[in-house]
Steps between C-alpha positions, in 0.01 A plus 500: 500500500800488754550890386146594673514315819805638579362891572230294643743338724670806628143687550407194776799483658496901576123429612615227776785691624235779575224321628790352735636812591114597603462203691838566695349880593169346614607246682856662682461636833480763647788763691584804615634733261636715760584518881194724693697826588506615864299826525510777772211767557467752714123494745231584348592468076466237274700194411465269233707139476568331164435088450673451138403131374587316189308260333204492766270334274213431669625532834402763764717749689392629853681699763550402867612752794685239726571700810111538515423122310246712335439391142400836282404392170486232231559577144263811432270410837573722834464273787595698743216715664743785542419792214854609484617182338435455128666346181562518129625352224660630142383210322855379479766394764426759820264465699507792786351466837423870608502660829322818578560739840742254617541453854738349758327176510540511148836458548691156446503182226290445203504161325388436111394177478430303171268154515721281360559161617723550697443800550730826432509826692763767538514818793522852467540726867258810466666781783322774676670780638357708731649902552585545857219661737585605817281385796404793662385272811791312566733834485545798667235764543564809261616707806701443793612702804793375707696706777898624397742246669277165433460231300270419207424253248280551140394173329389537184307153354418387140382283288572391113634243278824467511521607864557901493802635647438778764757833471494782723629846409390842684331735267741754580774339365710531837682126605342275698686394878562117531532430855673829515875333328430572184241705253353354212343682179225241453450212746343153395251282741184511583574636851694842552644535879566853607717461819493801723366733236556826515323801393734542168320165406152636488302512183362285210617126443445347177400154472542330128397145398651404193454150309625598144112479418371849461377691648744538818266637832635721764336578833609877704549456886519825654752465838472772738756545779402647778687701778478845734566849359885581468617897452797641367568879508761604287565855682394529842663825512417772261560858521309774265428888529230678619259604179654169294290200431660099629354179410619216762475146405457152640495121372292278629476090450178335580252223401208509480499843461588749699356800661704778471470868646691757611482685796647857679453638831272188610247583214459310191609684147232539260588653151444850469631835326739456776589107462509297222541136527593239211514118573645229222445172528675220344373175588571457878749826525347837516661851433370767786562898427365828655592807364476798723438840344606871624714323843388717766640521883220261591602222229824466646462134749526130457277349238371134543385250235347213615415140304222245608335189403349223672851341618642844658554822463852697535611883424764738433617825627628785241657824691440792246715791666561881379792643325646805381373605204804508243680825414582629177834652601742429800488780802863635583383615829418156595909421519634616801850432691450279824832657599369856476187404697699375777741754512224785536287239786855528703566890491138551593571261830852645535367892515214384785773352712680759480226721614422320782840450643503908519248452715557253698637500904818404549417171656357374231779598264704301731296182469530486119856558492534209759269294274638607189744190402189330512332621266464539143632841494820382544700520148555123363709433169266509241448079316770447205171507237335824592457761299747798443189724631453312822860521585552855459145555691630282789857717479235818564297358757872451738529864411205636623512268809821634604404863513177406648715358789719791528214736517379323801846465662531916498164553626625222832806730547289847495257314784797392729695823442159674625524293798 
């Protein structure tokens, strides 16, 4: 008999202990499995926060956005009478409180709370970023216009979460002036100050809000400098023969653009077979060029080319002048002695004074013989660099003086002897 009741024995105790066991479960309390995770979405997706609960029983879970003391729902009811709010359960633990097209007011502290007594609750922080947008109407128009020499200032404004940070670059590439010490690659602030910008500063400026939430925004400001035309001829002389063509050139600087012409003889140049004109821009420089075909005697003159905007207007002056045209081979006739010429002008002048002394009365004779250390005809020793040739022709010239004088002397005697 004791043999039976002792499998009995064993069979009720394992029965108690698990009827106990069930009445812990039922009756324990209930907790949070788990900590509510802090979740971040970006405007405009969806965002779900998990509640994990042990042991809830028959208790009830609802959710609770504090910043807005808005209550949302209450086990599987929506209180809320916002659409985008919603909840579910996996028949277990989670329970997830879901958020559709969040938005920025979205944004802040959620609260689980389980109706205990007291009650228990835990937090989770839901964050909304926001990509950076640039507002168009607290910045700088799209295009500005500011004279060379002055100052100007771009602001660029935006918005986001986290703040953006504003960078300025030129699309060019090219560095951009800092109060004219120093030159930067890319500059950071939401205002860019151009001090006493010059025309080398013209063009596109970049503006790019970036908040590590893509996408990153940019906005294009177009600066344009402006100042009066400014010429630069790089030949104001140029010589070319007669039946050649010549192209003459001029750079000009302007903005806003320029005007440009050329003009000869008062009349403005117009392409023809005669003329042919080219013009390259680049930005605010321009390339001028007229080509002049078959040169003639009339083509030969001063060529203008004249620049003009609204500012100003200023020219320049080519002189296009005739030369030779070249030769194949040297001339050897060209090469002649100066000594040779000189010596042939002075025995042409030496043979018509002798001439005229033959002639001459006696009184006259007389006067240039009184006059005679007066003059050049005198002999004088020749300079230490002269030329062999000049020295012997000066040697000759005493020569022929002397007999000159002689001559005249005898023809004196033969009048007084007559007498």
């Amino acid at each position: 008999m004791s043999g039976k009741r002792g499998p009995f024995r064993s069979f009720a105790i394992s029965l108690i202990q698990i009827i106990t066991i069930i009445c812990q479960v039922l009756t324990e309390e209930p907790r949070f499995a788990e900590p509510i995770p802090n979740v971040t979405v970006a405007l405009g997706r969806d965002a779900s926060l998990p509640c994990v609960v042990e042991h809830l029983g028959t208790y009830k879970v609802a959710w609770i956005h504090i910043d807005r003391q808005m209550i949302l729902t209450i086990h599987r009811h929506v209180i809320t009478r916002l659409a985008r709010f919603s909840v579910s359960h996996d028949n277990a633990m989670t329970w997830l409180l879901h958020v559709s097209q969040v938005q920025q007011e979205d944004r802040g502290y959620y609260m689980c709370q389980v109706n205990t007594n007291p009650m228990i609750s835990q937090v989770g922080y839901l964050q909304v970023v926001v990509p950076p947008n640039i507002l168009d109407e607290e910045s700088t128009q799209s295009a500005v216009a500011v004279r060379e020499n002055q100052n100007i200032s771009l602001v660029c404004k935006a918005d986001g979460f986290p703040t953006p940070k504003i960078m300025w670059r030129r699309e060019d590439g090219q560095p951009i002036s800092v109060d004219k010490r120093k030159k930067v690659t890319v500059y950071e602030g939401d205002t860019l100050s151009l001090q006493r910008i010059s025309r080398t500063e013209m063009g596109a400026y970049l503006c790019i809000a970036t908040n590590a939430v893509p996408p990153s925004v940019s906005k294009r400001i177009i600066v344009d400098v402006e100042f009066s035309p400014m010429i630069w001829v790089p030949n104001q002389l140029v010589g070319a023969p007669a039946g050649t063509d010549v192209t003459v050139d001029c750079h000009t600087e302007a903005h806003p653009r320029a005007i440009s012409y050329w003009v000869y003889d008062n009349v403005m140049v117009l392409p023809t077979k005669k003329y042919a004109i080219n013009t390259e821009e680049n930005s605010y420089r321009a390339h001028m060029k007229l080509t002049v075909r078959n040169l003639q005697t009339g083509d030969f003159g001063n060529y203008r080319c004249i620049s003009k905007n609204s500012l100003g207007e200023t020219e320049g002056s080519i002189r296009l002048y005739e030369i030779p045209m070249p030769s194949t081979s040297p001339k050897a006739t060209e090469m002649k002695s100066n000594a040779n010429k000189e010596t042939t002008r002075r025995v042409n002048a030496s043979r018509a004074v002798q001439r005229d002394a033959v002639t001459e009365r006696p009184s006259v004779v007389r006067a240039q013989l009184d006059r005679a250390p007066d003059r050049a005809h005198v002999y004088r020793a020749p300079h230490p660099h002269h030329a062999s040739g000049s020295r012997n022709l000066q040697c000759w010239r005493q020569s022929f003086l002397a007999i000159v004088v002689l001559v005249h002397i005898d023809l004196l005697s033969d009048i007084f002897i007559c007498f």
